[in-house]
């Protein structure tokens, strides 16, 4: 019997509960009430960014297997080069830190914490009367996935667990997670680490929007840092993958700020029914 339905159900349950708690304590009842009466307008203003992200996610899901074949046949075989540069760093990190409690923590962070980290900013920025932060976040997500998918096609590399540099702690202690990760990723999609890039993207937005959500900033930084460490502690990614993910995140955030301008946000209040804040390039 497949573990996939139970794992998906577990992730949905825990993520949903965390979202409800964070909505009440971070977003607050006033903004939630404002969202209830203004949801349609905010989604409409963000439609291009939403559509762009949707297209990239669908393309990734549909074309992942074909692009993996292309990468395996014609991609740059960089596993040996990465190992030659980095050596046993991940293995030493894992051996230094390994403990049952840390394995349980980082496994939960890698799956449940990551799902919450990526989904909560969407709700939080949707709850703001102005849509610029939401559109920038969606555009940054789109760049992360699109650029990451392109690099995965060009670069063919295995993670440290595949070279026995480190133990696959996530799958050794939580074999049910294999059913989920195998559906959304390939074992050779390691450079750059999208777990790292998307987590750092969220952390960067949390810092940039700390005036709107001061409680979210330290929480986002904690979870995102934990995710980054988890990718190496669990033996999934090289340090080079993490560095590549950080670079990708910073580039995606920078591009999103260049593309989505707030220059016409003056009328973007709850009572405004125009579409003036749409930016032609926000998709």
Coordinates of N, CA and C in Angstrom, one line a residue, residues 52-53 56-57 60 67 139-155 189 191-194 197-198 201 244-245 247-256 259:
X52 N 1.6 33.1 -14.1 CA 3.0 32.8 -14.4 C 3.5 31.7 -13.5
X53 N 3.2 31.8 -12.2 CA 3.7 30.7 -11.3 C 3.0 29.4 -11.7
X56 N 4.6 27.7 -14.7 CA 5.9 27.1 -14.4 C 5.8 25.8 -13.6
X57 N 4.8 25.8 -12.6 CA 4.6 24.6 -11.8 C 4.1 23.5 -12.7
X60 N 6.8 22.2 -14.9 CA 7.8 21.3 -14.1 C 7.2 20.0 -13.8
X67 N 12.8 16.1 -19.0 CA 14.0 16.9 -18.8 C 15.1 16.2 -18.1
X139 N 6.3 36.4 -8.1 CA 7.2 36.5 -9.2 C 8.6 35.9 -8.8
X140 N 9.0 36.1 -7.5 CA 10.2 35.5 -7.0 C 10.1 34.0 -7.0
X141 N 9.0 33.4 -6.6 CA 8.7 32.0 -6.6 C 8.9 31.5 -8.1
X142 N 8.3 32.2 -9.0 CA 8.3 31.8 -10.4 C 9.8 31.7 -10.9
X143 N 10.6 32.8 -10.6 CA 12.0 32.7 -11.0 C 12.7 31.6 -10.4
X144 N 12.5 31.3 -9.1 CA 13.1 30.2 -8.5 C 12.9 28.9 -9.2
X145 N 11.6 28.6 -9.4 CA 11.3 27.4 -10.1 C 11.7 27.3 -11.5
X146 N 11.6 28.4 -12.3 CA 11.9 28.4 -13.7 C 13.4 28.2 -13.9
X147 N 14.2 29.1 -13.1 CA 15.7 29.0 -13.3 C 16.2 27.7 -12.7
X148 N 15.6 27.3 -11.6 CA 16.0 26.0 -11.0 C 15.8 24.8 -12.0
X149 N 14.6 24.8 -12.6 CA 14.3 23.7 -13.6 C 15.3 23.8 -14.8
X150 N 15.6 25.0 -15.2 CA 16.6 25.1 -16.4 C 18.0 24.6 -16.0
X151 N 18.4 24.9 -14.8 CA 19.7 24.4 -14.3 C 19.7 22.9 -14.1
X152 N 18.6 22.4 -13.6 CA 18.5 20.9 -13.4 C 18.7 20.2 -14.7
X153 N 18.2 20.8 -15.8 CA 18.3 20.2 -17.1 C 19.7 20.3 -17.6
X154 N 20.4 21.3 -17.3 CA 21.8 21.5 -17.8 C 22.8 20.7 -16.9
X155 N 22.5 20.6 -15.6 CA 23.5 20.0 -14.7 C 22.9 18.7 -14.2
X189 N 18.4 16.1 -9.0 CA 18.1 17.6 -9.0 C 18.7 18.1 -7.7
X191 N 21.6 20.6 -7.7 CA 22.2 21.9 -7.8 C 21.4 22.8 -8.7
X192 N 20.9 23.9 -8.2 CA 21.0 24.4 -6.8 C 19.9 23.7 -6.0
X193 N 20.0 23.9 -4.7 CA 19.0 23.4 -3.7 C 17.8 24.3 -3.7
X194 N 16.6 23.8 -4.3 CA 15.4 24.7 -4.3 C 14.8 24.8 -2.9
X197 N 16.8 27.8 -1.8 CA 16.5 29.0 -2.6 C 15.1 29.6 -2.2
X198 N 14.1 28.7 -2.1 CA 12.8 29.2 -1.7 C 12.7 29.6 -0.3
X201 N 14.4 32.9 0.0 CA 13.5 33.9 -0.6 C 12.4 34.4 0.4
X244 N 24.5 27.7 -4.1 CA 23.8 28.0 -5.3 C 22.4 28.4 -5.1
X245 N 21.7 27.8 -4.1 CA 20.4 28.1 -3.8 C 20.3 29.5 -3.2
X247 N 22.3 32.0 -3.8 CA 22.5 32.9 -4.9 C 21.2 33.1 -5.8
X248 N 20.6 31.9 -6.0 CA 19.3 31.9 -6.8 C 18.3 32.7 -6.1
X249 N 18.1 32.6 -4.8 CA 17.1 33.3 -4.0 C 17.3 34.8 -4.1
X250 N 18.6 35.2 -3.9 CA 18.8 36.6 -3.9 C 18.6 37.2 -5.3
X251 N 19.0 36.5 -6.3 CA 18.7 36.9 -7.7 C 17.2 37.0 -8.0
X252 N 16.4 36.0 -7.5 CA 15.0 36.0 -7.8 C 14.3 37.2 -7.0
X253 N 14.7 37.4 -5.8 CA 14.1 38.5 -5.1 C 14.4 39.9 -5.7
X254 N 15.7 40.0 -6.1 CA 16.1 41.3 -6.8 C 15.3 41.5 -8.1
X255 N 15.2 40.4 -8.9 CA 14.4 40.5 -10.1 C 12.9 40.9 -9.9
X256 N 12.4 40.3 -8.8 CA 11.0 40.5 -8.5 C 10.7 42.0 -8.2
X259 N 10.9 44.0 -11.4 CA 9.8 43.8 -12.3 C 8.5 44.4 -11.8

